[in-house]
PDB file of C-alpha atoms and ligand atoms in Angstrom:
ATOM      1  CA  MET A   1     -47.997  -8.343   2.229  1.00  0.00           C
ATOM      2  CA  GLU A   2     -48.088  -6.456   5.367  1.00  0.00           C
ATOM      3  CA  LYS A   3     -47.022  -2.842   5.032  1.00  0.00           C
ATOM      4  CA  ILE A   4     -44.462  -1.116   7.120  1.00  0.00           C
ATOM      5  CA  LYS A   5     -46.021   1.585   8.933  1.00  0.00           C
ATOM      6  CA  ILE A   6     -43.637   4.697   8.959  1.00  0.00           C
ATOM      7  CA  ILE A   7     -43.625   8.302  10.196  1.00  0.00           C
ATOM      8  CA  MET A   8     -40.948  10.275   8.069  1.00  0.00           C
ATOM      9  CA  ASP A   9     -39.320  13.359   9.638  1.00  0.00           C
ATOM     10  CA  VAL A  10     -38.068  15.503   6.902  1.00  0.00           C
ATOM     11  CA  ASP A  11     -36.076  18.804   6.175  1.00  0.00           C
ATOM     12  CA  THR A  12     -37.238  18.892   2.616  1.00  0.00           C
ATOM     13  CA  GLY A  13     -34.590  19.380   0.601  1.00  0.00           C
ATOM     14  CA  ILE A  14     -33.974  17.548  -2.862  1.00  0.00           C
ATOM     15  CA  ASP A  15     -33.084  14.167  -1.574  1.00  0.00           C
ATOM     16  CA  ASP A  16     -36.001  14.430   0.895  1.00  0.00           C
ATOM     17  CA  ALA A  17     -38.336  15.153  -1.770  1.00  0.00           C
ATOM     18  CA  ILE A  18     -37.056  11.964  -3.679  1.00  0.00           C
ATOM     19  CA  ALA A  19     -37.322   9.848  -0.485  1.00  0.00           C
ATOM     20  CA  ILE A  20     -41.014  11.100   0.017  1.00  0.00           C
ATOM     21  CA  CYS A  21     -41.773   9.760  -3.589  1.00  0.00           C
ATOM     22  CA  LEU A  22     -40.026   6.649  -2.807  1.00  0.00           C
ATOM     23  CA  ALA A  23     -42.060   5.993   0.432  1.00  0.00           C
ATOM     24  CA  CYS A  24     -45.236   7.068  -1.310  1.00  0.00           C
ATOM     25  CA  GLY A  25     -44.620   5.144  -4.504  1.00  0.00           C
ATOM     26  CA  ASN A  26     -43.541   1.887  -2.980  1.00  0.00           C
ATOM     27  CA  GLU A  27     -46.133  -0.462  -1.735  1.00  0.00           C
ATOM     28  CA  ALA A  28     -44.097  -1.717   1.079  1.00  0.00           C
ATOM     29  CA  PHE A  29     -44.850   1.361   3.005  1.00  0.00           C
ATOM     30  CA  ASP A  30     -47.969   2.758   4.931  1.00  0.00           C
ATOM     31  CA  VAL A  31     -47.011   6.440   5.306  1.00  0.00           C
ATOM     32  CA  LEU A  32     -48.952   7.432   8.532  1.00  0.00           C
ATOM     33  CA  GLY A  33     -47.624  11.050   8.471  1.00  0.00           C
ATOM     34  CA  ILE A  34     -44.847  13.302   7.728  1.00  0.00           C
ATOM     35  CA  THR A  35     -43.349  15.671  10.292  1.00  0.00           C
ATOM     36  CA  THR A  36     -40.931  18.574   9.468  1.00  0.00           C
ATOM     37  CA  THR A  37     -37.860  20.140  10.879  1.00  0.00           C
ATOM     38  CA  TYR A  38     -35.417  22.969  10.152  1.00  0.00           C
ATOM     39  CA  GLY A  39     -32.426  21.641   8.258  1.00  0.00           C
ATOM     40  CA  ASN A  40     -31.585  21.972   4.592  1.00  0.00           C
ATOM     41  CA  ARG A  41     -33.696  25.307   4.729  1.00  0.00           C
ATOM     42  CA  LYS A  42     -35.690  27.045   7.626  1.00  0.00           C
ATOM     43  CA  LEU A  43     -38.548  25.299   9.050  1.00  0.00           C
ATOM     44  CA  GLU A  44     -41.329  27.318   7.127  1.00  0.00           C
ATOM     45  CA  GLN A  45     -39.691  26.494   3.889  1.00  0.00           C
ATOM     46  CA  THR A  46     -39.053  22.791   4.604  1.00  0.00           C
ATOM     47  CA  THR A  47     -42.684  22.457   5.672  1.00  0.00           C
ATOM     48  CA  GLU A  48     -43.968  24.381   2.511  1.00  0.00           C
ATOM     49  CA  ASN A  49     -41.764  22.051   0.301  1.00  0.00           C
ATOM     50  CA  THR A  50     -43.121  18.883   1.933  1.00  0.00           C
ATOM     51  CA  LEU A  51     -46.599  20.174   1.283  1.00  0.00           C
ATOM     52  CA  LYS A  52     -45.652  20.992  -2.209  1.00  0.00           C
ATOM     53  CA  ILE A  53     -44.299  17.464  -2.890  1.00  0.00           C
ATOM     54  CA  LEU A  54     -47.236  15.870  -1.574  1.00  0.00           C
ATOM     55  CA  GLU A  55     -49.489  17.863  -3.781  1.00  0.00           C
ATOM     56  CA  LEU A  56     -47.375  17.322  -6.672  1.00  0.00           C
ATOM     57  CA  ILE A  57     -47.702  13.300  -6.286  1.00  0.00           C
ATOM     58  CA  GLY A  58     -51.405  13.641  -5.277  1.00  0.00           C
ATOM     59  CA  ARG A  59     -50.923  12.409  -1.726  1.00  0.00           C
ATOM     60  CA  THR A  60     -52.765  15.175   0.263  1.00  0.00           C
ATOM     61  CA  ASP A  61     -54.168  12.582   2.322  1.00  0.00           C
ATOM     62  CA  ILE A  62     -50.899  12.266   4.110  1.00  0.00           C
ATOM     63  CA  PRO A  63     -50.977  14.599   7.355  1.00  0.00           C
ATOM     64  CA  VAL A  64     -48.071  16.951   7.712  1.00  0.00           C
ATOM     65  CA  ALA A  65     -47.195  18.306  11.112  1.00  0.00           C
ATOM     66  CA  LYS A  66     -44.538  21.234  11.762  1.00  0.00           C
ATOM     67  CA  GLY A  67     -41.787  20.412  14.037  1.00  0.00           C
ATOM     68  CA  ALA A  68     -38.697  22.128  15.480  1.00  0.00           C
ATOM     69  CA  GLU A  69     -37.340  25.382  14.258  1.00  0.00           C
ATOM     70  CA  LYS A  70     -34.032  25.058  15.923  1.00  0.00           C
ATOM     71  CA  PRO A  71     -31.893  22.408  17.774  1.00  0.00           C
ATOM     72  CA  ILE A  72     -32.390  21.772  21.537  1.00  0.00           C
ATOM     73  CA  ILE A  73     -29.306  23.221  22.926  1.00  0.00           C
ATOM     74  CA  LYS A  74     -26.905  24.151  20.145  1.00  0.00           C
ATOM     75  CA  VAL A  75     -27.076  27.894  19.449  1.00  0.00           C
ATOM     76  CA  TYR A  76     -28.840  27.823  16.003  1.00  0.00           C
ATOM     77  CA  GLU A  77     -26.896  29.507  13.110  1.00  0.00           C
ATOM     78  CA  PRO A  78     -28.758  28.270  10.094  1.00  0.00           C
ATOM     79  CA  GLU A  79     -26.436  26.490   7.743  1.00  0.00           C
ATOM     80  CA  ASP A  80     -26.647  27.712   4.120  1.00  0.00           C
ATOM     81  CA  TYR A  81     -27.252  24.619   2.151  1.00  0.00           C
ATOM     82  CA  SER A  82     -28.429  26.775  -0.772  1.00  0.00           C
ATOM     83  CA  VAL A  83     -25.565  25.511  -2.895  1.00  0.00           C
ATOM     84  CA  VAL A  84     -26.602  22.138  -2.434  1.00  0.00           C
ATOM     85  CA  HIS A  85     -30.633  22.360  -2.551  1.00  0.00           C
ATOM     86  CA  GLY A  86     -31.233  25.939  -3.916  1.00  0.00           C
ATOM     87  CA  TYR A  87     -32.551  29.037  -2.191  1.00  0.00           C
ATOM     88  CA  ASP A  88     -36.054  27.301  -2.116  1.00  0.00           C
ATOM     89  CA  GLY A  89     -34.710  23.941  -1.059  1.00  0.00           C
ATOM     90  CA  LEU A  90     -36.156  22.493  -4.185  1.00  0.00           C
ATOM     91  CA  GLY A  91     -33.657  23.281  -6.772  1.00  0.00           C
ATOM     92  CA  ASP A  92     -34.914  26.847  -7.608  1.00  0.00           C
ATOM     93  CA  MET A  93     -36.472  25.452 -10.763  1.00  0.00           C
ATOM     94  CA  PRO A  94     -37.417  27.782 -13.582  1.00  0.00           C
ATOM     95  CA  ASP A  95     -40.908  26.603 -13.419  1.00  0.00           C
ATOM     96  CA  PRO A  96     -41.260  26.128  -9.708  1.00  0.00           C
ATOM     97  CA  LEU A  97     -43.960  23.938  -7.994  1.00  0.00           C
ATOM     98  CA  PRO A  98     -47.163  26.074  -7.042  1.00  0.00           C
ATOM     99  CA  THR A  99     -47.639  27.391  -3.539  1.00  0.00           C
ATOM    100  CA  PRO A 100     -49.443  24.477  -1.735  1.00  0.00           C
ATOM    101  CA  GLU A 101     -53.294  24.682  -0.861  1.00  0.00           C
ATOM    102  CA  LYS A 102     -52.651  22.066   1.707  1.00  0.00           C
ATOM    103  CA  LYS A 103     -51.884  23.311   5.265  1.00  0.00           C
ATOM    104  CA  PRO A 104     -49.955  21.656   8.252  1.00  0.00           C
ATOM    105  CA  LEU A 105     -52.069  20.194  11.056  1.00  0.00           C
ATOM    106  CA  ASP A 106     -52.609  22.524  13.919  1.00  0.00           C
ATOM    107  CA  ILE A 107     -50.621  20.234  16.386  1.00  0.00           C
ATOM    108  CA  SER A 108     -46.766  19.866  16.575  1.00  0.00           C
ATOM    109  CA  ALA A 109     -44.647  17.297  15.226  1.00  0.00           C
ATOM    110  CA  VAL A 110     -43.921  15.769  18.530  1.00  0.00           C
ATOM    111  CA  GLU A 111     -47.633  15.854  19.448  1.00  0.00           C
ATOM    112  CA  PHE A 112     -48.623  14.061  16.098  1.00  0.00           C
ATOM    113  CA  MET A 113     -45.846  11.432  16.638  1.00  0.00           C
ATOM    114  CA  ALA A 114     -47.185  10.828  20.358  1.00  0.00           C
ATOM    115  CA  ARG A 115     -50.782  10.718  19.250  1.00  0.00           C
ATOM    116  CA  THR A 116     -50.192   8.410  16.340  1.00  0.00           C
ATOM    117  CA  LEU A 117     -47.942   6.081  18.492  1.00  0.00           C
ATOM    118  CA  ALA A 118     -50.514   6.108  21.421  1.00  0.00           C
ATOM    119  CA  ALA A 119     -53.193   5.178  19.019  1.00  0.00           C
ATOM    120  CA  SER A 120     -51.480   2.328  17.109  1.00  0.00           C
ATOM    121  CA  GLU A 121     -51.871  -1.243  18.000  1.00  0.00           C
ATOM    122  CA  GLU A 122     -48.737  -2.145  16.183  1.00  0.00           C
ATOM    123  CA  PRO A 123     -45.270  -0.422  16.750  1.00  0.00           C
ATOM    124  CA  ILE A 124     -44.241   2.117  14.197  1.00  0.00           C
ATOM    125  CA  THR A 125     -41.047   2.868  12.489  1.00  0.00           C
ATOM    126  CA  LEU A 126     -39.791   6.301  12.797  1.00  0.00           C
ATOM    127  CA  VAL A 127     -37.709   7.551   9.739  1.00  0.00           C
ATOM    128  CA  PRO A 128     -35.935  10.950  10.709  1.00  0.00           C
ATOM    129  CA  VAL A 129     -33.777  12.077   7.649  1.00  0.00           C
ATOM    130  CA  GLY A 130     -33.054  15.514   9.082  1.00  0.00           C
ATOM    131  CA  PRO A 131     -31.679  16.910  12.221  1.00  0.00           C
ATOM    132  CA  MET A 132     -32.768  14.624  15.058  1.00  0.00           C
ATOM    133  CA  THR A 133     -34.634  17.340  17.173  1.00  0.00           C
ATOM    134  CA  ASN A 134     -38.022  16.182  16.880  1.00  0.00           C
ATOM    135  CA  VAL A 135     -37.122  12.575  17.654  1.00  0.00           C
ATOM    136  CA  ALA A 136     -35.095  13.609  20.673  1.00  0.00           C
ATOM    137  CA  THR A 137     -37.937  15.869  22.048  1.00  0.00           C
ATOM    138  CA  LEU A 138     -40.274  12.907  21.767  1.00  0.00           C
ATOM    139  CA  ILE A 139     -37.894  10.647  23.725  1.00  0.00           C
ATOM    140  CA  LEU A 140     -37.633  13.354  26.343  1.00  0.00           C
ATOM    141  CA  THR A 141     -41.387  14.122  26.594  1.00  0.00           C
ATOM    142  CA  HIS A 142     -42.951  10.760  26.142  1.00  0.00           C
ATOM    143  CA  PRO A 143     -40.922   8.008  27.520  1.00  0.00           C
ATOM    144  CA  GLU A 144     -44.001   5.791  27.860  1.00  0.00           C
ATOM    145  CA  LEU A 145     -44.449   5.637  24.169  1.00  0.00           C
ATOM    146  CA  MET A 146     -40.958   4.075  23.698  1.00  0.00           C
ATOM    147  CA  PRO A 147     -42.321   0.544  23.417  1.00  0.00           C
ATOM    148  CA  LYS A 148     -44.586   1.590  20.425  1.00  0.00           C
ATOM    149  CA  ILE A 149     -41.394   2.633  18.381  1.00  0.00           C
ATOM    150  CA  LYS A 150     -40.505  -0.553  16.321  1.00  0.00           C
ATOM    151  CA  GLN A 151     -37.182   1.150  15.349  1.00  0.00           C
ATOM    152  CA  VAL A 152     -35.666   4.385  14.310  1.00  0.00           C
ATOM    153  CA  MET A 153     -34.204   4.050  10.564  1.00  0.00           C
ATOM    154  CA  LEU A 154     -32.441   7.445  10.468  1.00  0.00           C
ATOM    155  CA  MET A 155     -30.281   9.082   7.888  1.00  0.00           C
ATOM    156  CA  GLY A 156     -27.208  10.645   9.393  1.00  0.00           C
ATOM    157  CA  GLY A 157     -23.616  10.073  10.527  1.00  0.00           C
ATOM    158  CA  SER A 158     -20.766   8.208   9.214  1.00  0.00           C
ATOM    159  CA  THR A 159     -17.958   5.808  10.494  1.00  0.00           C
ATOM    160  CA  LEU A 160     -15.396   8.388   9.658  1.00  0.00           C
ATOM    161  CA  LYS A 161     -15.500  11.223   7.123  1.00  0.00           C
ATOM    162  CA  GLY A 162     -18.091  13.888   7.263  1.00  0.00           C
ATOM    163  CA  ASN A 163     -19.899  16.403   4.909  1.00  0.00           C
ATOM    164  CA  ALA A 164     -20.461  19.349   7.433  1.00  0.00           C
ATOM    165  CA  SER A 165     -16.928  19.037   8.965  1.00  0.00           C
ATOM    166  CA  PRO A 166     -14.163  16.770   8.368  1.00  0.00           C
ATOM    167  CA  VAL A 167     -15.798  14.132  10.577  1.00  0.00           C
ATOM    168  CA  ALA A 168     -19.435  15.178  11.000  1.00  0.00           C
ATOM    169  CA  GLU A 169     -22.317  14.626   8.845  1.00  0.00           C
ATOM    170  CA  ALA A 170     -24.860  17.346   8.410  1.00  0.00           C
ATOM    171  CA  ASN A 171     -28.040  15.989   9.919  1.00  0.00           C
ATOM    172  CA  ILE A 172     -26.108  15.029  13.182  1.00  0.00           C
ATOM    173  CA  MET A 173     -24.009  18.299  13.055  1.00  0.00           C
ATOM    174  CA  GLN A 174     -27.183  20.467  13.073  1.00  0.00           C
ATOM    175  CA  ASP A 175     -28.320  19.163  16.434  1.00  0.00           C
ATOM    176  CA  PRO A 176     -25.554  16.786  18.067  1.00  0.00           C
ATOM    177  CA  GLU A 177     -27.292  16.782  21.491  1.00  0.00           C
ATOM    178  CA  ALA A 178     -30.461  15.517  20.099  1.00  0.00           C
ATOM    179  CA  ALA A 179     -28.478  12.793  18.164  1.00  0.00           C
ATOM    180  CA  HIS A 180     -26.766  11.854  21.507  1.00  0.00           C
ATOM    181  CA  ILE A 181     -30.085  11.614  23.286  1.00  0.00           C
ATOM    182  CA  LEU A 182     -31.385   9.356  20.558  1.00  0.00           C
ATOM    183  CA  PHE A 183     -28.294   7.138  20.474  1.00  0.00           C
ATOM    184  CA  LYS A 184     -28.529   6.721  24.471  1.00  0.00           C
ATOM    185  CA  SER A 185     -32.202   5.960  24.331  1.00  0.00           C
ATOM    186  CA  GLY A 186     -32.068   2.317  23.997  1.00  0.00           C
ATOM    187  CA  LEU A 187     -34.291   2.259  20.961  1.00  0.00           C
ATOM    188  CA  LYS A 188     -33.426  -0.058  18.084  1.00  0.00           C
ATOM    189  CA  ILE A 189     -31.544   2.267  15.784  1.00  0.00           C
ATOM    190  CA  SER A 190     -30.412   1.791  12.028  1.00  0.00           C
ATOM    191  CA  MET A 191     -28.066   4.303  10.755  1.00  0.00           C
ATOM    192  CA  ALA A 192     -28.256   4.938   6.995  1.00  0.00           C
ATOM    193  CA  CYS A 193     -24.916   6.848   7.022  1.00  0.00           C
ATOM    194  CA  LEU A 194     -22.664   8.466   4.364  1.00  0.00           C
ATOM    195  CA  ASP A 195     -20.419   5.374   4.086  1.00  0.00           C
ATOM    196  CA  ALA A 196     -23.352   3.869   2.105  1.00  0.00           C
ATOM    197  CA  THR A 197     -25.314   6.853   0.905  1.00  0.00           C
ATOM    198  CA  TRP A 198     -22.393   8.391  -0.994  1.00  0.00           C
ATOM    199  CA  LYS A 199     -22.386   5.035  -2.904  1.00  0.00           C
ATOM    200  CA  GLY A 200     -26.096   5.004  -3.475  1.00  0.00           C
ATOM    201  CA  TYR A 201     -25.918   7.522  -6.244  1.00  0.00           C
ATOM    202  CA  ILE A 202     -27.869   8.331  -9.445  1.00  0.00           C
ATOM    203  CA  GLY A 203     -24.961   8.520 -11.970  1.00  0.00           C
ATOM    204  CA  PHE A 204     -24.906  11.920 -13.979  1.00  0.00           C
ATOM    205  CA  ASP A 205     -25.712  10.057 -17.262  1.00  0.00           C
ATOM    206  CA  GLU A 206     -28.512   7.989 -15.603  1.00  0.00           C
ATOM    207  CA  LEU A 207     -30.098  11.240 -14.440  1.00  0.00           C
ATOM    208  CA  GLU A 208     -30.447  12.293 -18.104  1.00  0.00           C
ATOM    209  CA  ASP A 209     -32.933   9.412 -18.499  1.00  0.00           C
ATOM    210  CA  PHE A 210     -35.228  10.874 -15.996  1.00  0.00           C
ATOM    211  CA  LYS A 211     -36.199  13.530 -18.343  1.00  0.00           C
ATOM    212  CA  ASN A 212     -37.959  10.854 -20.561  1.00  0.00           C
ATOM    213  CA  ASP A 213     -39.237   8.304 -18.121  1.00  0.00           C
ATOM    214  CA  ASN A 214     -42.490  10.042 -17.061  1.00  0.00           C
ATOM    215  CA  TRP A 215     -43.793  13.432 -15.859  1.00  0.00           C
ATOM    216  CA  LEU A 216     -42.712  13.049 -12.292  1.00  0.00           C
ATOM    217  CA  SER A 217     -39.210  11.760 -13.201  1.00  0.00           C
ATOM    218  CA  ALA A 218     -38.972  14.746 -15.479  1.00  0.00           C
ATOM    219  CA  THR A 219     -39.892  17.201 -12.673  1.00  0.00           C
ATOM    220  CA  ILE A 220     -37.376  15.718 -10.292  1.00  0.00           C
ATOM    221  CA  TYR A 221     -34.680  16.033 -13.115  1.00  0.00           C
ATOM    222  CA  ASP A 222     -35.675  19.911 -13.435  1.00  0.00           C
ATOM    223  CA  MET A 223     -35.277  20.044  -9.403  1.00  0.00           C
ATOM    224  CA  CYS A 224     -31.749  18.134  -9.446  1.00  0.00           C
ATOM    225  CA  GLY A 225     -29.631  20.621 -11.801  1.00  0.00           C
ATOM    226  CA  ILE A 226     -27.909  22.418  -8.584  1.00  0.00           C
ATOM    227  CA  TYR A 227     -27.763  18.958  -6.711  1.00  0.00           C
ATOM    228  CA  ALA A 228     -26.068  17.442  -9.571  1.00  0.00           C
ATOM    229  CA  GLU A 229     -23.590  20.179  -9.823  1.00  0.00           C
ATOM    230  CA  HIS A 230     -22.743  20.025  -6.087  1.00  0.00           C
ATOM    231  CA  TYR A 231     -22.172  16.390  -6.449  1.00  0.00           C
ATOM    232  CA  LYS A 232     -20.005  16.822  -9.636  1.00  0.00           C
ATOM    233  CA  LEU A 233     -17.955  19.806  -8.825  1.00  0.00           C
ATOM    234  CA  ARG A 234     -17.639  20.097  -4.998  1.00  0.00           C
ATOM    235  CA  MET A 235     -18.118  16.351  -3.732  1.00  0.00           C
ATOM    236  CA  LYS A 236     -16.436  14.801  -6.698  1.00  0.00           C
ATOM    237  CA  ASN A 237     -18.852  11.869  -6.307  1.00  0.00           C
ATOM    238  CA  PRO A 238     -19.590   9.778  -9.349  1.00  0.00           C
ATOM    239  CA  GLY A 239     -23.254  10.990  -9.064  1.00  0.00           C
ATOM    240  CA  LEU A 240     -26.185  12.393  -6.882  1.00  0.00           C
ATOM    241  CA  ALA A 241     -26.114  10.752  -3.434  1.00  0.00           C
ATOM    242  CA  MET A 242     -29.592   9.647  -2.563  1.00  0.00           C
ATOM    243  CA  HIS A 243     -28.880   9.934   1.259  1.00  0.00           C
ATOM    244  CA  ASP A 244     -32.512   9.978   2.471  1.00  0.00           C
ATOM    245  CA  SER A 245     -33.989   7.291   0.318  1.00  0.00           C
ATOM    246  CA  LEU A 246     -31.541   4.829   1.658  1.00  0.00           C
ATOM    247  CA  THR A 247     -33.387   4.647   4.874  1.00  0.00           C
ATOM    248  CA  LEU A 248     -36.652   3.322   2.920  1.00  0.00           C
ATOM    249  CA  ALA A 249     -34.782   1.013   0.546  1.00  0.00           C
ATOM    250  CA  TRP A 250     -33.049  -0.519   3.667  1.00  0.00           C
ATOM    251  CA  LEU A 251     -36.424  -1.115   5.275  1.00  0.00           C
ATOM    252  CA  ALA A 252     -38.216  -2.413   2.152  1.00  0.00           C
ATOM    253  CA  LYS A 253     -35.151  -4.556   0.983  1.00  0.00           C
ATOM    254  CA  PRO A 254     -32.654  -5.199   3.657  1.00  0.00           C
ATOM    255  CA  GLU A 255     -30.723  -7.395   1.524  1.00  0.00           C
ATOM    256  CA  LEU A 256     -29.591  -4.338  -0.599  1.00  0.00           C
ATOM    257  CA  VAL A 257     -27.505  -2.793   2.278  1.00  0.00           C
ATOM    258  CA  LYS A 258     -24.267  -4.401   3.748  1.00  0.00           C
ATOM    259  CA  SER A 259     -24.244  -3.325   7.590  1.00  0.00           C
ATOM    260  CA  LYS A 260     -22.669  -3.988  10.751  1.00  0.00           C
ATOM    261  CA  ASP A 261     -23.825  -3.642  14.526  1.00  0.00           C
ATOM    262  CA  CYS A 262     -21.764  -1.340  16.405  1.00  0.00           C
ATOM    263  CA  TYR A 263     -21.500   0.857  19.313  1.00  0.00           C
ATOM    264  CA  VAL A 264     -22.170   4.496  18.084  1.00  0.00           C
ATOM    265  CA  THR A 265     -21.788   7.641  20.379  1.00  0.00           C
ATOM    266  CA  VAL A 266     -22.047  11.201  19.335  1.00  0.00           C
ATOM    267  CA  ASP A 267     -19.492  13.757  20.225  1.00  0.00           C
ATOM    268  CA  ILE A 268     -21.080  16.697  22.002  1.00  0.00           C
ATOM    269  CA  ASP A 269     -17.820  18.332  23.341  1.00  0.00           C
ATOM    270  CA  GLY A 270     -15.038  17.868  20.920  1.00  0.00           C
ATOM    271  CA  ARG A 271     -13.511  21.004  19.645  1.00  0.00           C
ATOM    272  CA  TYR A 272     -12.822  19.591  16.238  1.00  0.00           C
ATOM    273  CA  THR A 273     -14.992  16.318  16.362  1.00  0.00           C
ATOM    274  CA  TYR A 274     -18.309  18.117  17.505  1.00  0.00           C
ATOM    275  CA  GLY A 275     -21.214  16.135  15.775  1.00  0.00           C
ATOM    276  CA  MET A 276     -19.018  13.199  14.918  1.00  0.00           C
ATOM    277  CA  THR A 277     -20.786   9.735  15.160  1.00  0.00           C
ATOM    278  CA  VAL A 278     -17.922   7.978  16.791  1.00  0.00           C
ATOM    279  CA  THR A 279     -18.568   4.514  15.497  1.00  0.00           C
ATOM    280  CA  ASP A 280     -16.632   1.618  17.136  1.00  0.00           C
ATOM    281  CA  VAL A 281     -16.553  -0.589  14.015  1.00  0.00           C
ATOM    282  CA  ARG A 282     -13.739  -2.666  15.504  1.00  0.00           C
ATOM    283  CA  ASN A 283     -15.398  -3.111  18.867  1.00  0.00           C
ATOM    284  CA  VAL A 284     -12.325  -1.585  20.553  1.00  0.00           C
ATOM    285  CA  LEU A 285     -14.599  -0.532  23.535  1.00  0.00           C
ATOM    286  CA  CYS A 286     -16.322  -3.902  23.888  1.00  0.00           C
ATOM    287  CA  HIS A 287     -19.510  -1.960  24.391  1.00  0.00           C
ATOM    288  CA  ARG A 288     -22.712  -3.814  23.303  1.00  0.00           C
ATOM    289  CA  PRO A 289     -23.808  -2.433  19.911  1.00  0.00           C
ATOM    290  CA  ASN A 290     -26.640   0.353  20.033  1.00  0.00           C
ATOM    291  CA  ALA A 291     -27.139   0.611  16.186  1.00  0.00           C
ATOM    292  CA  THR A 292     -26.962  -0.966  12.786  1.00  0.00           C
ATOM    293  CA  VAL A 293     -24.689   0.896  10.737  1.00  0.00           C
ATOM    294  CA  SER A 294     -24.733   0.876   6.851  1.00  0.00           C
ATOM    295  CA  LEU A 295     -21.490   0.391   5.196  1.00  0.00           C
ATOM    296  CA  ASP A 296     -22.429  -0.299   1.433  1.00  0.00           C
ATOM    297  CA  VAL A 297     -25.354  -0.632  -0.771  1.00  0.00           C
ATOM    298  CA  ASP A 298     -26.325  -2.395  -4.017  1.00  0.00           C
ATOM    299  CA  ARG A 299     -26.683   0.606  -5.990  1.00  0.00           C
ATOM    300  CA  VAL A 300     -28.327  -0.437  -9.177  1.00  0.00           C
ATOM    301  CA  PRO A 301     -31.250  -2.105  -7.552  1.00  0.00           C
ATOM    302  CA  PHE A 302     -31.451   0.905  -5.044  1.00  0.00           C
ATOM    303  CA  ILE A 303     -31.703   3.404  -7.971  1.00  0.00           C
ATOM    304  CA  ASN A 304     -34.290   1.212  -9.769  1.00  0.00           C
ATOM    305  CA  MET A 305     -36.521   1.293  -6.731  1.00  0.00           C
ATOM    306  CA  ILE A 306     -36.577   5.008  -6.688  1.00  0.00           C
ATOM    307  CA  LYS A 307     -37.182   4.877 -10.491  1.00  0.00           C
ATOM    308  CA  GLU A 308     -40.096   2.313 -10.059  1.00  0.00           C
ATOM    309  CA  ALA A 309     -41.624   4.314  -7.152  1.00  0.00           C
ATOM    310  CA  MET A 310     -41.777   7.461  -9.464  1.00  0.00           C
ATOM    311  CA  ALA A 311     -43.298   5.547 -12.267  1.00  0.00           C
ATOM    312  CA  ASN A 312     -46.135   4.178 -10.099  1.00  0.00           C
ATOM    313  CA  LEU A 313     -46.883   7.601  -8.763  1.00  0.00           C
ATOM    314  CA  ALA A 314     -46.765   9.023 -12.276  1.00  0.00           C
ATOM    315  CA  ALA A 315     -49.153   6.408 -13.366  1.00  0.00           C
ATOM    316  CA  GLN A 316     -51.730   7.313 -10.605  1.00  0.00           C
ATOM    317  CA  LYS A 317     -51.802  10.995 -11.466  1.00  0.00           C
ATOM    318  CA  LYS A 318     -51.822  12.461 -14.683  1.00  0.00           C
ATOM    319  CA  GLY A 319     -49.109  15.208 -14.767  1.00  0.00           C
ATOM    320  CA  ARG A 320     -48.133  18.079 -12.470  1.00  0.00           C
TER     321      ARG A 320
HETATM  322  C1  BDR B 401     -28.277  14.903   4.856  1.00  0.00           C
HETATM  323  O1  BDR B 401     -28.219  16.250   4.833  1.00  0.00           O
HETATM  324  C2  BDR B 401     -29.163  16.935   4.147  1.00  0.00           C
HETATM  325  O2  BDR B 401     -28.673  17.791   3.225  1.00  0.00           O
HETATM  326  C3  BDR B 401     -29.803  15.836   3.149  1.00  0.00           C
HETATM  327  O3  BDR B 401     -31.038  15.988   2.995  1.00  0.00           O
HETATM  328  C4  BDR B 401     -29.606  14.664   4.079  1.00  0.00           C
HETATM  329  O4  BDR B 401     -30.608  14.302   4.774  1.00  0.00           O
HETATM  330  C5  BDR B 401     -27.135  14.377   4.033  1.00  0.00           C
HETATM  331  O5  BDR B 401     -25.900  14.690   4.813  1.00  0.00           O
HETATM  332 CA1   CA B 402     -32.777  15.518   4.662  1.00  0.00          CA
END
């Protein structure tokens, strides 16, 4: 089977950490590298978290490059997502992951993406699951490499309801101008958005099974306490939303996701709607669609994919 070549762009975060496990533990993917951005925590922390997860799963061969520390235009006022991901971004576990030995590359995220795209014979899929700052900067600075991008499979946005404002999703809201550049770029875009990612959850009871599945699932279980609390108490979701993992599941098994091609534009000047992905689901504007938008997911096989990836990784490395 030909593998899907991807570069992930992450703001690690608990669900980013799980997505990294899915990408590395599923044979559909060839993870060429991981770039980092500010987002769930500040850049230094999200980069350290990314390195920690790669050491945890024994994939220190995957290069990591540090990216943006703030949005392109928007004044950076770091969001405090500690109630979702913990102060350290990985759930403030009682027995935290050790400081990583692995270091990021000495080139920037954008430089890494540019060099990797330029060197590749086949087009590569970009998978941004944090603010779109790195990808937008790549688009602005390396237009000649756009044909080398097979598609952008992003996590962000929604057709209507937000989680960072009544109408805006967190990844888009953190850098709406960057997202605007991406949606206007003409690149092939798939938008794994809240409409489906809220439905792609690990049930609270199902999470209990993670304790006994294998050593990696048990570590993820320990990480997920605060994330579970957030989804139970504040979001009133039936379980823990696996936002970032949906991008990978959609790439590996497109049949799991119900989607629609739509015209999407990002509001960059609305007073109340700043950061909203205005999604023309009914094609009122009669514009040509510029994105494929996720509307629903077949939840059980999706969660099973995550569990299988963890079992594969746990079998390859004996413990933390
Ligand atoms: C997105 O925001 C972040 O908190 C998550 O990691 C995910 O990428 C969900 O809105
Ligand atoms: Ca994320």
